[in-house]
XYZ file of C-alpha atoms in Angstrom:
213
model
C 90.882 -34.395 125.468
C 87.481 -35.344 126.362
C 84.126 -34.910 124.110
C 80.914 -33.833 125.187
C 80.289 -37.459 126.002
C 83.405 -38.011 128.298
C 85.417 -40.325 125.853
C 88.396 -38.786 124.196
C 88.001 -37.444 120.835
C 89.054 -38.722 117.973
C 92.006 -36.413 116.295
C 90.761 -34.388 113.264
C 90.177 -35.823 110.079
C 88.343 -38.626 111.376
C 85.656 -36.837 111.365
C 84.338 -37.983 108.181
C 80.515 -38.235 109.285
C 78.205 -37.427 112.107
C 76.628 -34.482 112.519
C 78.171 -30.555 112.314
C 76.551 -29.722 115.644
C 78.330 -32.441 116.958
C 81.300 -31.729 116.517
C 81.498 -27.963 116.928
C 80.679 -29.299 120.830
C 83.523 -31.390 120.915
C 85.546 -28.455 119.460
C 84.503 -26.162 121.775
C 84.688 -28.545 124.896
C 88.377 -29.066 123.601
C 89.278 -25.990 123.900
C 87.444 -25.268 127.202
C 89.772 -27.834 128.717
C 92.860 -26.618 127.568
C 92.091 -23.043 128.765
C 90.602 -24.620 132.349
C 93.581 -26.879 132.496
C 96.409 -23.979 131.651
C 94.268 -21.798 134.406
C 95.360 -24.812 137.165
C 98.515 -25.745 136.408
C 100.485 -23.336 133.956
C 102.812 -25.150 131.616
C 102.002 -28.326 132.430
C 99.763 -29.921 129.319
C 99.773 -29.422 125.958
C 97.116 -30.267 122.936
C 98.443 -32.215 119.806
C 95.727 -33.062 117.180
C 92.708 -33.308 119.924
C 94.646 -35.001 122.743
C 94.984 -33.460 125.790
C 98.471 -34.623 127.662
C 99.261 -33.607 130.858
C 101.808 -33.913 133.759
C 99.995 -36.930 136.112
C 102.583 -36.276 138.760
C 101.240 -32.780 138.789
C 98.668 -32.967 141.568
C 97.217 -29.549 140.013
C 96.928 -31.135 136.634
C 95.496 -34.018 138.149
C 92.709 -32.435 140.164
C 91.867 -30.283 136.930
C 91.705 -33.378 134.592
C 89.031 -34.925 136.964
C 87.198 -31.542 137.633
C 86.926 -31.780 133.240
C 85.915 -34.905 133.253
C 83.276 -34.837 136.052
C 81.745 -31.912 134.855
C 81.187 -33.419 131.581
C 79.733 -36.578 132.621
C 76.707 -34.283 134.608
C 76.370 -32.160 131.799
C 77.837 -32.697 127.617
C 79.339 -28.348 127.327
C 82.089 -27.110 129.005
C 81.118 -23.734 127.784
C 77.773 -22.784 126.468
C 78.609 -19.545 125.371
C 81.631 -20.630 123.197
C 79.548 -23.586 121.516
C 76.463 -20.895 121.090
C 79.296 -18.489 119.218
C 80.870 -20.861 117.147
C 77.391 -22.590 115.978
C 76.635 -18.781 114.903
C 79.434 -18.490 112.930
C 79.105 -21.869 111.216
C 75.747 -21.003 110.291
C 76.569 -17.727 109.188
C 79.630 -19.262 107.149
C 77.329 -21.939 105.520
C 74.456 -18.925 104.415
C 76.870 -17.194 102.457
C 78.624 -20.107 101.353
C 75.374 -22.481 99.929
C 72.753 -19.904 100.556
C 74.023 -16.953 98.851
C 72.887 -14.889 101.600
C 74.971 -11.736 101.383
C 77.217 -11.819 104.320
C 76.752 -8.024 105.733
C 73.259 -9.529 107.117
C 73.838 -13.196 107.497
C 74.437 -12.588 111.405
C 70.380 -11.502 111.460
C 69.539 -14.415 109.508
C 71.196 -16.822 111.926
C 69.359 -14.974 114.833
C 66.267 -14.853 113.001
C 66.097 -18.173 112.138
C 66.958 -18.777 116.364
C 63.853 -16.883 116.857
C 61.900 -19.084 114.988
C 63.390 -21.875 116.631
C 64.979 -23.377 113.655
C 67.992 -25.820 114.537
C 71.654 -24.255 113.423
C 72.827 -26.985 112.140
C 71.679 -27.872 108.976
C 72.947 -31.888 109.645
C 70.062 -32.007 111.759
C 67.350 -30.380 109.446
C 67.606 -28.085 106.415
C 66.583 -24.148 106.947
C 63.619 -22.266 105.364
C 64.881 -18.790 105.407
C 62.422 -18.014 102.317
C 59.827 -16.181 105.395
C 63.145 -15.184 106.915
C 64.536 -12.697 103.828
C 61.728 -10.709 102.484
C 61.354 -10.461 106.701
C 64.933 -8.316 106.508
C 64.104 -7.101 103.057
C 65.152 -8.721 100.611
C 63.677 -10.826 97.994
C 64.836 -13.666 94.937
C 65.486 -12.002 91.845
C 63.258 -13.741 89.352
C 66.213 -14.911 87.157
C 68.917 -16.096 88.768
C 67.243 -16.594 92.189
C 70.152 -15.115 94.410
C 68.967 -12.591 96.858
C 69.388 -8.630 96.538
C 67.991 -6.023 98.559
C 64.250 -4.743 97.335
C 60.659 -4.911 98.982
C 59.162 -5.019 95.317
C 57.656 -7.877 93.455
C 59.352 -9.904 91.083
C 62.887 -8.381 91.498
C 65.904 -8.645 88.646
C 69.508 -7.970 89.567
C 70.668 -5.067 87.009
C 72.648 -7.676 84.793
C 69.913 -10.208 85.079
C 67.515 -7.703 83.757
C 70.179 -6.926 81.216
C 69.313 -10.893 79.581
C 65.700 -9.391 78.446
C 67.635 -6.696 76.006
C 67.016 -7.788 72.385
C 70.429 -7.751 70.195
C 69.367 -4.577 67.831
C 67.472 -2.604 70.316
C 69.268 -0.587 73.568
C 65.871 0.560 75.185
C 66.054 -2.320 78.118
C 69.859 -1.040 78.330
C 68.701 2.410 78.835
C 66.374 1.730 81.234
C 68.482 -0.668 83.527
C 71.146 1.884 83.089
C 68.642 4.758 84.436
C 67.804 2.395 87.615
C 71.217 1.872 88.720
C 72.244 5.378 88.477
C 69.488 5.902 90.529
C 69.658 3.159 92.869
C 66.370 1.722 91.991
C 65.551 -2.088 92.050
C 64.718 -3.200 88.663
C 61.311 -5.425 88.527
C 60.322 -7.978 85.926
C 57.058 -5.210 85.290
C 59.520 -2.721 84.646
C 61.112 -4.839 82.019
C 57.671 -6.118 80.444
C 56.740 -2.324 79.764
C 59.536 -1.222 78.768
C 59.487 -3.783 75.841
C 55.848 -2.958 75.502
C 56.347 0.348 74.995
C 59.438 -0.048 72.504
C 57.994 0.086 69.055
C 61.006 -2.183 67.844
C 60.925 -4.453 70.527
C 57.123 -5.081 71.050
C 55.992 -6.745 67.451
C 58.904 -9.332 68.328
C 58.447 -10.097 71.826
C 54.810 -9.309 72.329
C 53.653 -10.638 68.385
C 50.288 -10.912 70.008
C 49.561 -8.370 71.327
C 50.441 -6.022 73.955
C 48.169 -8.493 76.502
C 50.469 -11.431 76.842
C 51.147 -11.508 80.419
């Protein structure tokens, strides 16, 4: 099996550096030739760990193998639309995975950050997706800096907002439980005046002063 340079590819696992994008082109040029070589002579190569074999006294097989080959020394893809799929669902794997995007919108992160003509593979350069989010709204909750759905300022995921609650005193409780009831997006604000306003609560966080920021 030939790689998007025209040398035959190394079997898997010895991949052990070079670049992601890399290698999802040799993937996908693998498996172009397999399907182009099955379409011109049926039954007569098989793949075994990134080899391509075939039947040399098959004239068909032949003719195919150089047709591969001479189409990837004039140009490194086989298939553009296969490589373009399978770099979209790498990215989109690797934005849940080490971005903690959530994964019902990482698909419109990976086009968004194609529209902004950011490289999908992170081997080559590293993605700012920080324009990208609030863009598809969603922001960083101020604690734990994982996203969550919210066009307010200084966002807290219910449980993060949870971490303000002093030991002997349920008011932050009762007002992060009143939120998610209601499907409102707690804010840090929301948790500052609620303590604020807590006569227990506001001599021992706020000892000077309702002003303290």
């Amino acid at each position: 099996m030939l790689g998007s340079g025209g040398d035959p590819l190394p079997i898997p696992g010895d991949y052990l550096t070079g670049h992601q994008c890399a290698h999802l082109a040799d993937v996908s040029n693998g498996h172009a030739a397999v399907r182009l070589m099955e379409e011109a002579a049926p039954g007569k190569a098989a793949e075994w760990n990134g080899l391509l074999a075939y039947d040399y006294g098959d004239s068909a097989a032949r003719e195919a193998a150089d047709r591969i080959g001479a189409a990837l020394a004039g140009y490194p893809l086989l298939d553009d639309e296969d490589l373009s799929e399978r770099e979209s669902e790498n990215a989109a794997r690797v934005l849940v995975d080490c971005y903690d995007v959530p994964e019902e919108i990482a698909a419109d992160v990976v086009s968004a950050l194609s529209d902004d003509g950011q490289t999908l593979c992170t081997d080559c350069h590293g993605w700012d997706i920080d324009h990208i989010m609030p863009e598809l709204g969603y922001r960083q909750c101020v604690e734990c800096d994982k996203w969550l759905e919210s066009a307010c300022d200084e966002p807290l995921h219910y449980d993060c907002a949870e971490y303000y609650a002093e030991d002997d005193c349920e008011c932050v409780s009762a007002m992060v439980d009143g939120y998610r009831h209601g499907n409102h997006t707690v804010t840090m604000s929301d948790v500052r005046e609620t303590l604020r306003g807590c006569e227990h609560c506001y001599p021992v966080v706020y000892p000077y002063g309702k002003n303290v920021a």
